[in-house]
Coordinates of C-alpha atoms in Angstrom, one line a residue:
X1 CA 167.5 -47.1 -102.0
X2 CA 169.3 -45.4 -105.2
X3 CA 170.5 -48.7 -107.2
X4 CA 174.5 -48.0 -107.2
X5 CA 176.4 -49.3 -110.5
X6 CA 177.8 -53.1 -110.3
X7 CA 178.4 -54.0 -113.3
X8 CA 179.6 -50.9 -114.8
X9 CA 181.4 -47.9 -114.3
X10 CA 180.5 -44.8 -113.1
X11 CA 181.6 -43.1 -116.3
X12 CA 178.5 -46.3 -118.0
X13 CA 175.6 -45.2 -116.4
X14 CA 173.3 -45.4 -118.5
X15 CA 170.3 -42.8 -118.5
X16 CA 167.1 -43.8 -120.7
X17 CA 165.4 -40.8 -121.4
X18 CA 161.8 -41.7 -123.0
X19 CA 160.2 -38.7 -125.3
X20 CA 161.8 -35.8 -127.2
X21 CA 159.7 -33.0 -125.8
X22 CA 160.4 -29.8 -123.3
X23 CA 160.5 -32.5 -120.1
X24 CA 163.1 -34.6 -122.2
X25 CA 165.2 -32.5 -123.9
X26 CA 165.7 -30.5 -120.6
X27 CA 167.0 -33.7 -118.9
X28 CA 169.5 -34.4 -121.5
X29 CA 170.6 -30.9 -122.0
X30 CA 171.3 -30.6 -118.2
X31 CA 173.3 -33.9 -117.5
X32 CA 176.0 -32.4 -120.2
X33 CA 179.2 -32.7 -118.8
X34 CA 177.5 -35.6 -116.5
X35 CA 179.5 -39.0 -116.3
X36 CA 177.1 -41.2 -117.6
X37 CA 175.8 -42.3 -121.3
X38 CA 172.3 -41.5 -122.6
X39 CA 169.7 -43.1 -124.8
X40 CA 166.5 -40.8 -126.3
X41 CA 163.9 -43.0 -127.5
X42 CA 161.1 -41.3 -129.2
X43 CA 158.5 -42.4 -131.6
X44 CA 159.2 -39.3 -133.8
X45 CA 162.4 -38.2 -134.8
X46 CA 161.7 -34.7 -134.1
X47 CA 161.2 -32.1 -131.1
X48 CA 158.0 -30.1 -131.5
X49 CA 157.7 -26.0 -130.2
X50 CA 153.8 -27.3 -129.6
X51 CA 153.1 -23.4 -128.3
X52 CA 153.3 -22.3 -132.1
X53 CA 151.4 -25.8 -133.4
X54 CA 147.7 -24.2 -134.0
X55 CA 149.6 -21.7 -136.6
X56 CA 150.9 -24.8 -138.6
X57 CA 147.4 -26.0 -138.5
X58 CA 145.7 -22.5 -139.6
X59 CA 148.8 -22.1 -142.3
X60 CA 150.4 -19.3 -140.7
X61 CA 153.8 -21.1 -140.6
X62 CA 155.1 -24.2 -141.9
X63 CA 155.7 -27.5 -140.5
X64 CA 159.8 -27.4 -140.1
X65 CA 159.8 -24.0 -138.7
X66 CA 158.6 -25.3 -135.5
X67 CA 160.4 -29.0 -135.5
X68 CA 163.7 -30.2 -135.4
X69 CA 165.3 -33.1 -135.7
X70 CA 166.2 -34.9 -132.6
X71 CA 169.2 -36.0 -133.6
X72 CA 170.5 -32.7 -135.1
X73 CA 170.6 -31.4 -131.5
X74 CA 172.7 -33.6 -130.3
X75 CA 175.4 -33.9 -132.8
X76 CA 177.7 -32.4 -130.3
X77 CA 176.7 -34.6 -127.6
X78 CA 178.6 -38.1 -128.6
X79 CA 177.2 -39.9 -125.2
X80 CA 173.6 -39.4 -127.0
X81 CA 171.9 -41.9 -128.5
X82 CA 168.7 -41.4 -130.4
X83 CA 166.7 -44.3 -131.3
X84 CA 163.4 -43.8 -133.3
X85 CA 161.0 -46.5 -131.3
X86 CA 158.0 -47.0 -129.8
X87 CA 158.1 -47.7 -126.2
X88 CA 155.4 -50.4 -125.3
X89 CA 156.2 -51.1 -122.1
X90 CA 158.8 -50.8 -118.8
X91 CA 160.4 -54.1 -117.0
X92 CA 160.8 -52.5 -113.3
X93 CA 162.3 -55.6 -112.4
X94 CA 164.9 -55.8 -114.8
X95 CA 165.2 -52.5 -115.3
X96 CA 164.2 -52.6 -119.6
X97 CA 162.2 -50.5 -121.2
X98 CA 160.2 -52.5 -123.9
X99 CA 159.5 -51.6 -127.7
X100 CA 157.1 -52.8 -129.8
X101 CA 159.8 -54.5 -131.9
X102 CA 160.5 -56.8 -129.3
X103 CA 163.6 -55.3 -128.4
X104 CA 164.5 -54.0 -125.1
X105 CA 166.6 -51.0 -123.4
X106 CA 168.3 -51.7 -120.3
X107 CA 168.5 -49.0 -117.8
X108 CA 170.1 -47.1 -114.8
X109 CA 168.2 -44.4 -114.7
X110 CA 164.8 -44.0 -116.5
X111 CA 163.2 -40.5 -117.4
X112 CA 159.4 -40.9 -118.7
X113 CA 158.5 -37.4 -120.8
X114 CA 155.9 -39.0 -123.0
X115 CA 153.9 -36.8 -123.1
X116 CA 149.6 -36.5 -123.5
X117 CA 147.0 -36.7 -126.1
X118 CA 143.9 -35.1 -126.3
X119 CA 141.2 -37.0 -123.8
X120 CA 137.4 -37.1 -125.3
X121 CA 135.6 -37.6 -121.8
X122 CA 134.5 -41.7 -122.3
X123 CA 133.7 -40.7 -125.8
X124 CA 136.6 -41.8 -128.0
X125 CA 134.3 -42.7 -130.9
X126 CA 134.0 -38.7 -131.7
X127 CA 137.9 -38.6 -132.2
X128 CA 137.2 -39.0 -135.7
X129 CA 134.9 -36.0 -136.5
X130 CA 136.8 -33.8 -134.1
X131 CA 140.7 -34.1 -134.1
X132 CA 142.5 -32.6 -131.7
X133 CA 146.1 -30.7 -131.9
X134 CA 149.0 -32.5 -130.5
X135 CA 151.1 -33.3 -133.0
X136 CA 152.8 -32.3 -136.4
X137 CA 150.4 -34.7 -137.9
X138 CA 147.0 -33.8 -135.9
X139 CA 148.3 -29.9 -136.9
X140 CA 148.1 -30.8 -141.1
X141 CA 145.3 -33.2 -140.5
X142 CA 143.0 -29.7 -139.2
X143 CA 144.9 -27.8 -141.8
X144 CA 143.9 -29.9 -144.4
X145 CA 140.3 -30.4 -143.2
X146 CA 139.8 -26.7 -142.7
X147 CA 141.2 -25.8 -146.1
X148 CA 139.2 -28.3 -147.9
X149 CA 136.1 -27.2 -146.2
X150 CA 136.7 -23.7 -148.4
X151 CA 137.5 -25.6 -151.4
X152 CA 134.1 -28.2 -151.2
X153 CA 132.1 -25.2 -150.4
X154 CA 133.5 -23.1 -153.0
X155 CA 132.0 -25.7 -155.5
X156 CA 128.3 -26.5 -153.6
X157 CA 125.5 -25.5 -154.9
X158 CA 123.3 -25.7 -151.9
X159 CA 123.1 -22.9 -149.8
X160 CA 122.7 -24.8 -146.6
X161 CA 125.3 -27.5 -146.9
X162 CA 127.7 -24.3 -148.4
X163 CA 127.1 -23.0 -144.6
X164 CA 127.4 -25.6 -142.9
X165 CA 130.7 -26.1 -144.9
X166 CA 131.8 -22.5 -143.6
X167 CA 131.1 -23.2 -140.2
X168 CA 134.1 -24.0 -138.1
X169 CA 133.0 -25.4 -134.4
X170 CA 136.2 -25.5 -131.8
X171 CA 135.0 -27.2 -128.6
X172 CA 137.1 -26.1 -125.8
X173 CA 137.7 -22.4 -124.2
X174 CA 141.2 -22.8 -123.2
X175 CA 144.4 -21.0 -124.3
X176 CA 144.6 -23.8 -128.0
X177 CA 141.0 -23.2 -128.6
X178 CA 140.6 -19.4 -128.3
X179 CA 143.7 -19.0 -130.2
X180 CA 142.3 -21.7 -133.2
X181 CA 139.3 -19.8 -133.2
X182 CA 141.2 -16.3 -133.7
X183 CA 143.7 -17.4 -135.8
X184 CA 140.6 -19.3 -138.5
X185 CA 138.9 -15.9 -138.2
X186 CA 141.4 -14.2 -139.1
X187 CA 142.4 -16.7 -142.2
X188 CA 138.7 -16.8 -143.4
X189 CA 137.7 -12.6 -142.6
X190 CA 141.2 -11.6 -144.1
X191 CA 143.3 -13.8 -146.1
X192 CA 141.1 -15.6 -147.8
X193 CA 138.6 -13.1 -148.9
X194 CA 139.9 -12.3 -152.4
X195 CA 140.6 -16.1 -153.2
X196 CA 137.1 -17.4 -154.2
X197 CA 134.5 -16.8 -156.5
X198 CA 131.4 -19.0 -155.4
X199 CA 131.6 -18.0 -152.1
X200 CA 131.6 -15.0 -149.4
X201 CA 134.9 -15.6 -146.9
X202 CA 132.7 -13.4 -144.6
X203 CA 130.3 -15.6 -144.5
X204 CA 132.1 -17.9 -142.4
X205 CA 130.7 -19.0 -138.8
X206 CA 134.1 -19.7 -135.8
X207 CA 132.1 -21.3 -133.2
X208 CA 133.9 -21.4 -130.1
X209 CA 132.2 -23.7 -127.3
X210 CA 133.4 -23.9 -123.5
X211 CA 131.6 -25.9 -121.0
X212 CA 132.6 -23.6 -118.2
X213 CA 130.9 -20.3 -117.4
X214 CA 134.4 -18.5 -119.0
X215 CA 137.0 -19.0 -121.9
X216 CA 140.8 -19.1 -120.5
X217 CA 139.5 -20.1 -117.2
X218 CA 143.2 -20.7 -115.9
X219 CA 143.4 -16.4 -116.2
X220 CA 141.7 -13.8 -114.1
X221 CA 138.1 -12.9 -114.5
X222 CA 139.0 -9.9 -116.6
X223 CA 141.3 -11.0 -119.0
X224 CA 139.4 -13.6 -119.7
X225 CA 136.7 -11.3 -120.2
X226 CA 139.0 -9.5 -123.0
X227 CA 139.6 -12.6 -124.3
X228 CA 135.9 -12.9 -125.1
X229 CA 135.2 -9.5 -126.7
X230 CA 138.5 -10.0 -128.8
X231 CA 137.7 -13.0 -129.7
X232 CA 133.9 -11.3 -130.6
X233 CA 135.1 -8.2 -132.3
X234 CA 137.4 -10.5 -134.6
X235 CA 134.1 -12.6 -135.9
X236 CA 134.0 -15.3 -133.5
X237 CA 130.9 -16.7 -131.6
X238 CA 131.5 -17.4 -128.3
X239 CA 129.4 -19.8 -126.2
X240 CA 129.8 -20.8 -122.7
X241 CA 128.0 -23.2 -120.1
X242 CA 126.7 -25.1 -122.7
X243 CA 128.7 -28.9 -122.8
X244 CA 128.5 -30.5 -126.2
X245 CA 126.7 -34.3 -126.0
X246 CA 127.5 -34.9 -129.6
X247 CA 130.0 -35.0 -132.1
X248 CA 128.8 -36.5 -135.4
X249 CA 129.8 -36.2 -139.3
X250 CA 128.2 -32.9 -140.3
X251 CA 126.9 -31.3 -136.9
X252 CA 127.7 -31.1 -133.2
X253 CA 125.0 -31.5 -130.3
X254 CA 125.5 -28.7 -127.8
X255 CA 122.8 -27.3 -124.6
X256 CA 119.8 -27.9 -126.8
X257 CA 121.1 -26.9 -130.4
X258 CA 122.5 -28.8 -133.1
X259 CA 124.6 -27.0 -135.5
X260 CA 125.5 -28.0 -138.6
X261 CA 128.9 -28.0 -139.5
X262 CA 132.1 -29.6 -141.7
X263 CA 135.0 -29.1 -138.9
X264 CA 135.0 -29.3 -136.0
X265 CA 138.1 -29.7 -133.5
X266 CA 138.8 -30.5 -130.0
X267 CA 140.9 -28.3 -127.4
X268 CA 138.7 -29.4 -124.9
X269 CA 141.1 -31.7 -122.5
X270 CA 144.3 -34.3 -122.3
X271 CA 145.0 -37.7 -121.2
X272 CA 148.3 -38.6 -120.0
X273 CA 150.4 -41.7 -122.3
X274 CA 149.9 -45.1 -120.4
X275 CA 153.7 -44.5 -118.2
X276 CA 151.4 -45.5 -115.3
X277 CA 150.1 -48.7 -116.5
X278 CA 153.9 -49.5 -117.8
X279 CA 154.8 -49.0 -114.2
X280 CA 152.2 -50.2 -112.2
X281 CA 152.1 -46.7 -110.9
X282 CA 149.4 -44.5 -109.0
X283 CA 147.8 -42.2 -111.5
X284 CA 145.3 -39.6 -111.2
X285 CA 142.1 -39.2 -113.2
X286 CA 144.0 -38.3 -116.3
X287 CA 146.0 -40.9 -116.5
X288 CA 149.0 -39.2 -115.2
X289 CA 151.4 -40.8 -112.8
X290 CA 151.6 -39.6 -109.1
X291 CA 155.0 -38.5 -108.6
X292 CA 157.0 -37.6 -105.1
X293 CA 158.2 -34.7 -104.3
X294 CA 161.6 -35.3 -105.8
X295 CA 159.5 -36.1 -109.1
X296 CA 160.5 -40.2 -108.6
X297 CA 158.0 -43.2 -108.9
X298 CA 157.5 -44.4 -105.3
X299 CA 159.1 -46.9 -105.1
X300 CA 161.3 -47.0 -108.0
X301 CA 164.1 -43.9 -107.2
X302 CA 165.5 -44.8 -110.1
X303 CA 162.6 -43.4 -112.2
X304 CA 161.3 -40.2 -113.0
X305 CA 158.2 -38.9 -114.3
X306 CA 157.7 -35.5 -115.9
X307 CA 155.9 -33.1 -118.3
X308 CA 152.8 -33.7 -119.0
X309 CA 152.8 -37.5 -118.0
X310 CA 153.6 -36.5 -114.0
X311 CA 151.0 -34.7 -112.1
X312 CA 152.6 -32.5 -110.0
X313 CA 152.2 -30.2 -107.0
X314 CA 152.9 -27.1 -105.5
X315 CA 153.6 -26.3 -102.1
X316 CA 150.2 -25.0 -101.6
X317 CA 148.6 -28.0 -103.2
X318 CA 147.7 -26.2 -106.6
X319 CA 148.4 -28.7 -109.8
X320 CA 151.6 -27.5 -111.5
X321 CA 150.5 -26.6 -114.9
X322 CA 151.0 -28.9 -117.6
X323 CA 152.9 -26.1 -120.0
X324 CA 156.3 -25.8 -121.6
X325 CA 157.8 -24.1 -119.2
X326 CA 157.0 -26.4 -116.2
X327 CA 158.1 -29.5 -118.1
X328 CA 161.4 -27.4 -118.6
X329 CA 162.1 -26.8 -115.6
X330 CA 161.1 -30.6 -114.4
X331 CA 163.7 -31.6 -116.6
X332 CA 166.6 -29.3 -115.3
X333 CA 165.2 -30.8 -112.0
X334 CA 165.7 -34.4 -112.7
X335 CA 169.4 -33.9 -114.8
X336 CA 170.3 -31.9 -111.1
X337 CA 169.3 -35.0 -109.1
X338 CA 170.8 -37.7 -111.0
X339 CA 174.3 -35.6 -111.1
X340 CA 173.7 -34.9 -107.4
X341 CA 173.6 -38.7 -107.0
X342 CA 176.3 -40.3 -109.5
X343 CA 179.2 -37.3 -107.5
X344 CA 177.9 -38.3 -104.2
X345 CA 176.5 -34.9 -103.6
X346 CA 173.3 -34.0 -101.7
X347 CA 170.1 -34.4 -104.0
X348 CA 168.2 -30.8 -105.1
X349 CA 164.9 -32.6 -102.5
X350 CA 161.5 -31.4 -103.3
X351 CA 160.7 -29.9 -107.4
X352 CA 159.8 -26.1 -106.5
X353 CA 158.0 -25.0 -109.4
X354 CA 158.6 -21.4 -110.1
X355 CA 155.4 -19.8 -112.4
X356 CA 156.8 -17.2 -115.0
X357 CA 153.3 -16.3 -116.3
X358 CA 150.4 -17.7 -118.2
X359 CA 150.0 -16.4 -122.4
X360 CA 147.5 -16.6 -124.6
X361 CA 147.1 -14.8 -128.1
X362 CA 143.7 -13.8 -129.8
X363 CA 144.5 -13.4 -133.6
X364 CA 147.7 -11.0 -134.5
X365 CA 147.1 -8.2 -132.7
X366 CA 145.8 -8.6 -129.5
X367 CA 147.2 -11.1 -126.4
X368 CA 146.4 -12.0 -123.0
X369 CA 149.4 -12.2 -120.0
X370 CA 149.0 -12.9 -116.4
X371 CA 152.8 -12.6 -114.5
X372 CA 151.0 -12.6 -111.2
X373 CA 152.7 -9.3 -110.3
X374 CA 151.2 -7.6 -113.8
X375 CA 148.6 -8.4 -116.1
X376 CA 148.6 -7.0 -120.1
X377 CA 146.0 -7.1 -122.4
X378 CA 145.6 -5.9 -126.6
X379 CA 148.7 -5.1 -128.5
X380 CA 151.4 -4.7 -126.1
X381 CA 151.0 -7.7 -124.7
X382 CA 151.0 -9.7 -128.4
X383 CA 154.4 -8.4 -128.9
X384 CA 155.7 -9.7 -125.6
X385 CA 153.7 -12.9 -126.5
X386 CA 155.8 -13.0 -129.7
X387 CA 159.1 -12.0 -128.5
X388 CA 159.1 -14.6 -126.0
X389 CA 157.5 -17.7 -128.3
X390 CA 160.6 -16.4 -130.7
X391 CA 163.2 -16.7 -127.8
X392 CA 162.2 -20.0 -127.1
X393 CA 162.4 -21.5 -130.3
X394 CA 165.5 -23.2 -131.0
X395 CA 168.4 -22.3 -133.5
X396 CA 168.6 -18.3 -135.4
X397 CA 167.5 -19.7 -138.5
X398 CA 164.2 -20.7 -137.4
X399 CA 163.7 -17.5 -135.2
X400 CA 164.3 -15.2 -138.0
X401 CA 162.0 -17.6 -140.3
X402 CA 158.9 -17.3 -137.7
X403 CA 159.6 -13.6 -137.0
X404 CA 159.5 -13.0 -141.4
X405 CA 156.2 -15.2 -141.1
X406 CA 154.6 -13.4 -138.9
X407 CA 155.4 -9.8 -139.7
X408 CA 154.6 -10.4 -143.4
X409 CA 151.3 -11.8 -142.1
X410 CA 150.8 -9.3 -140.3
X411 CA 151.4 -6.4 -142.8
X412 CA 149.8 -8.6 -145.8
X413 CA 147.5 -10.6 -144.2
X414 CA 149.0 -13.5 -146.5
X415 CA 149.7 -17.0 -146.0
X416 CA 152.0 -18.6 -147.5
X417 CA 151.6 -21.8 -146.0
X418 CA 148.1 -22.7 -147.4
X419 CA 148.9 -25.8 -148.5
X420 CA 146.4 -29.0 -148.6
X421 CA 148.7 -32.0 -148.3
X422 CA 148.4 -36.0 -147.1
X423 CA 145.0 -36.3 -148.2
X424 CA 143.7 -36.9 -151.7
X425 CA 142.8 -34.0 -153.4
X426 CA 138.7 -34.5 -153.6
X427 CA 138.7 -35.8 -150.0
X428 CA 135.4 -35.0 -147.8
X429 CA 135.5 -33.4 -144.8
X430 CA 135.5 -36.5 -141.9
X431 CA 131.6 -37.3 -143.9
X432 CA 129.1 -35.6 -145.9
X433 CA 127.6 -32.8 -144.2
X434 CA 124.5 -33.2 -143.2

């Protein structure tokens, strides 16, 4: 049964929501007006626009135009809390939620929106030659790594190692990999071309590997298909049905080749955070935690799990997808419920999820978009693509910042944000290439 308040007030009940991203901030923006008090915990102290995160890490916008502090957006909300912690761990029995400090968090209600990383298939060990893109940090860690890979190559004297240094490998053929491998096309066949001396910019090899029979397998067989000629016409080599068996400093072991190379980054799947080992909980094979209907832990009503840490179903037994959107409205779903409960009001029931179209952009002039109802392809549909990345950013400033980015990019072909940062300055790419 719901736990009812005994010890405090109505007005004191105290929602925990765990993780700053779409899930979280959704719940916290929906129980405004809400009797109860809230506490964010997140391990960063900002909210990431992860959509946008591949152009931080191919330097097409900088780092705080898609961030924002957590505690910046809720300076109007005095019942918010924000604490900057990492959650270890959840008491069910007590109802605490554990940090690694040794501290504690006492609870009501609990929201888990922790997120996923990326997930290397029982090979963890190749995490280190092929980072994936998760997080402001992962996105200047590829930045870095791709940028240096110009600059080391700009000074070898080898001609094979000075390939191998221009050959960028991207394993994984879904929406983050195909648009990585357009967007470092378009940085090394354009906007990079006048910069070096030593070496041809044309030159470079994008190597785009999916172990499926077809990139963006989540859209229809045709846009997909334009996907792969876009992504062909703008320089990049796209392979499918081949998995890769290797990731090594220097080269990558895919089918029967082995291609040299001094990047190499992973789009290629997600694991869930451990919530379902904090709770004890059910999970699937991604580690995410198998929610009811309502989005609660069996169990436990007095949890809920979403984003990309719940898996969640349809009505006709399809995954819900594990995108912004979704998490969004997961959120909105849970902040209903809990104000449903504390006023004594009948509870929303079952999450409905409600699909408003999978996007997915190949460089800066061409996109892919599947409503259900219509599909686009080429240049109308990257404007739509970019109108609606823009409208979901948060705050004017930054949406007039990104929308200046992008058309100067677009009519320059110029960067600004090429910048090699938290690294030293001679640094190797993950090894010597082989």
């Amino acid at each position: 049964m719901w736990r009812k308040e005994q010890e405090h007030s109505l007005a004191e009940h105290h929602v925990v929501v765990v993780g700053a991203g779409f899930g979280g901030l959704e719940t916290v923006r929906g129980l405004s007006g809400a009797p109860v008090r809230i506490t964010m915990i997140d391990q960063r102290n900002h909210h990431l626009f992860q959509p946008l995160l591949y152009q931080v890490a191919t330097a097409m916008l900088a780092t705080s135009e898609i961030a924002w502090p957590v505690r910046y957006l809720f300076r109007d909300r005095p019942e918010v809390k924000t604490l900057l912690a990492t959650v270890q761990g959840v008491d069910t029995a007590k109802h605490e939620v554990l940090l690694s400090d040794g501290h504690s968090v006492p609870y009501d209600t609990l929201v888990l929106a922790t997120g996923a990383r990326h997930a290397y298939f029982g090979h963890d060990e190749w995490e280190r030659f092929a980072p994936g893109l998760k997080t402001l940090e992962d996105a200047t860690t590829i930045r870095r790594r791709m940028l240096m890979a110009f600059e080391l190559a700009e000074r070898e004297t080898d001609p094979a190692r000075r390939q191998a240094l221009l050959t960028f490998v991207i394993i994984g053929g879904g929406p983050t990999g195909v648009e990585l491998a357009g967007a470092i096309a378009e940085l090394a066949h354009v906007t990079l071309v006048k910069d070096f001396r030593s070496i041809d910019p044309h030159l470079t090899r994008v190597v785009l590997i999916e172990a499926g029979p077809r990139i963006l397998a989540g859209f229809t067989e045709d846009l997909s298909a334009y996907a792969h000629k876009a992504l062909e016409r703008l320089g990049v080599e796209v392979r499918t049905g081949e998995a890769v068996t290797e990731c090594a400093a220097g080269h990558v072991v895919f089918g029967k080749e082995t291609l040299a190379t001094g990047t190499i980054l992973w789009a290629a799947g997600v694991q869930a955070s451990p919530a379902a080992q904090w709770l004890g909980a059910e999970a699937d094979r991604a580690g995410r935690v198998k929610v009811a209907p309502d989005l609660t832990v069996p169990g436990h009503p007095e949890i809920f799990v979403v984003g990309d840490t719940a898996a969640v179903f349809a009505p006709d037994g399809k995954p819900v997808p594990g995108i912004a959107p979704a998490a969004k409205q997961q959120g909105g779903h849970v902040a209903a419920t809990i104000k449903a409960r504390l006023s004594g009001k009948s509870a929303p029931g079952a999450f409905r999820y409600k699909h408003s179209g999978s996007l997915a952009t190949i460089g800066k002039r061409a996109a892919v978009i599947d409503f259900g109802w219509i599909k686009l392809r080429g240049w109308l549909a990257w404007w739509i693509w970019g109108i609606a990345h823009i409208f979901f950013l948060i705050g004017t400033r930054n949406r007039i910042a990104v929308a200046l980015s992008w058309l100067w990019i677009h009519i320059s072909g110029h960067r600004s944000a090429r910048l090699i940062t938290q690294g030293k300055a001679r640094e190797k790419i993950s090894s010597s290439v082989e």
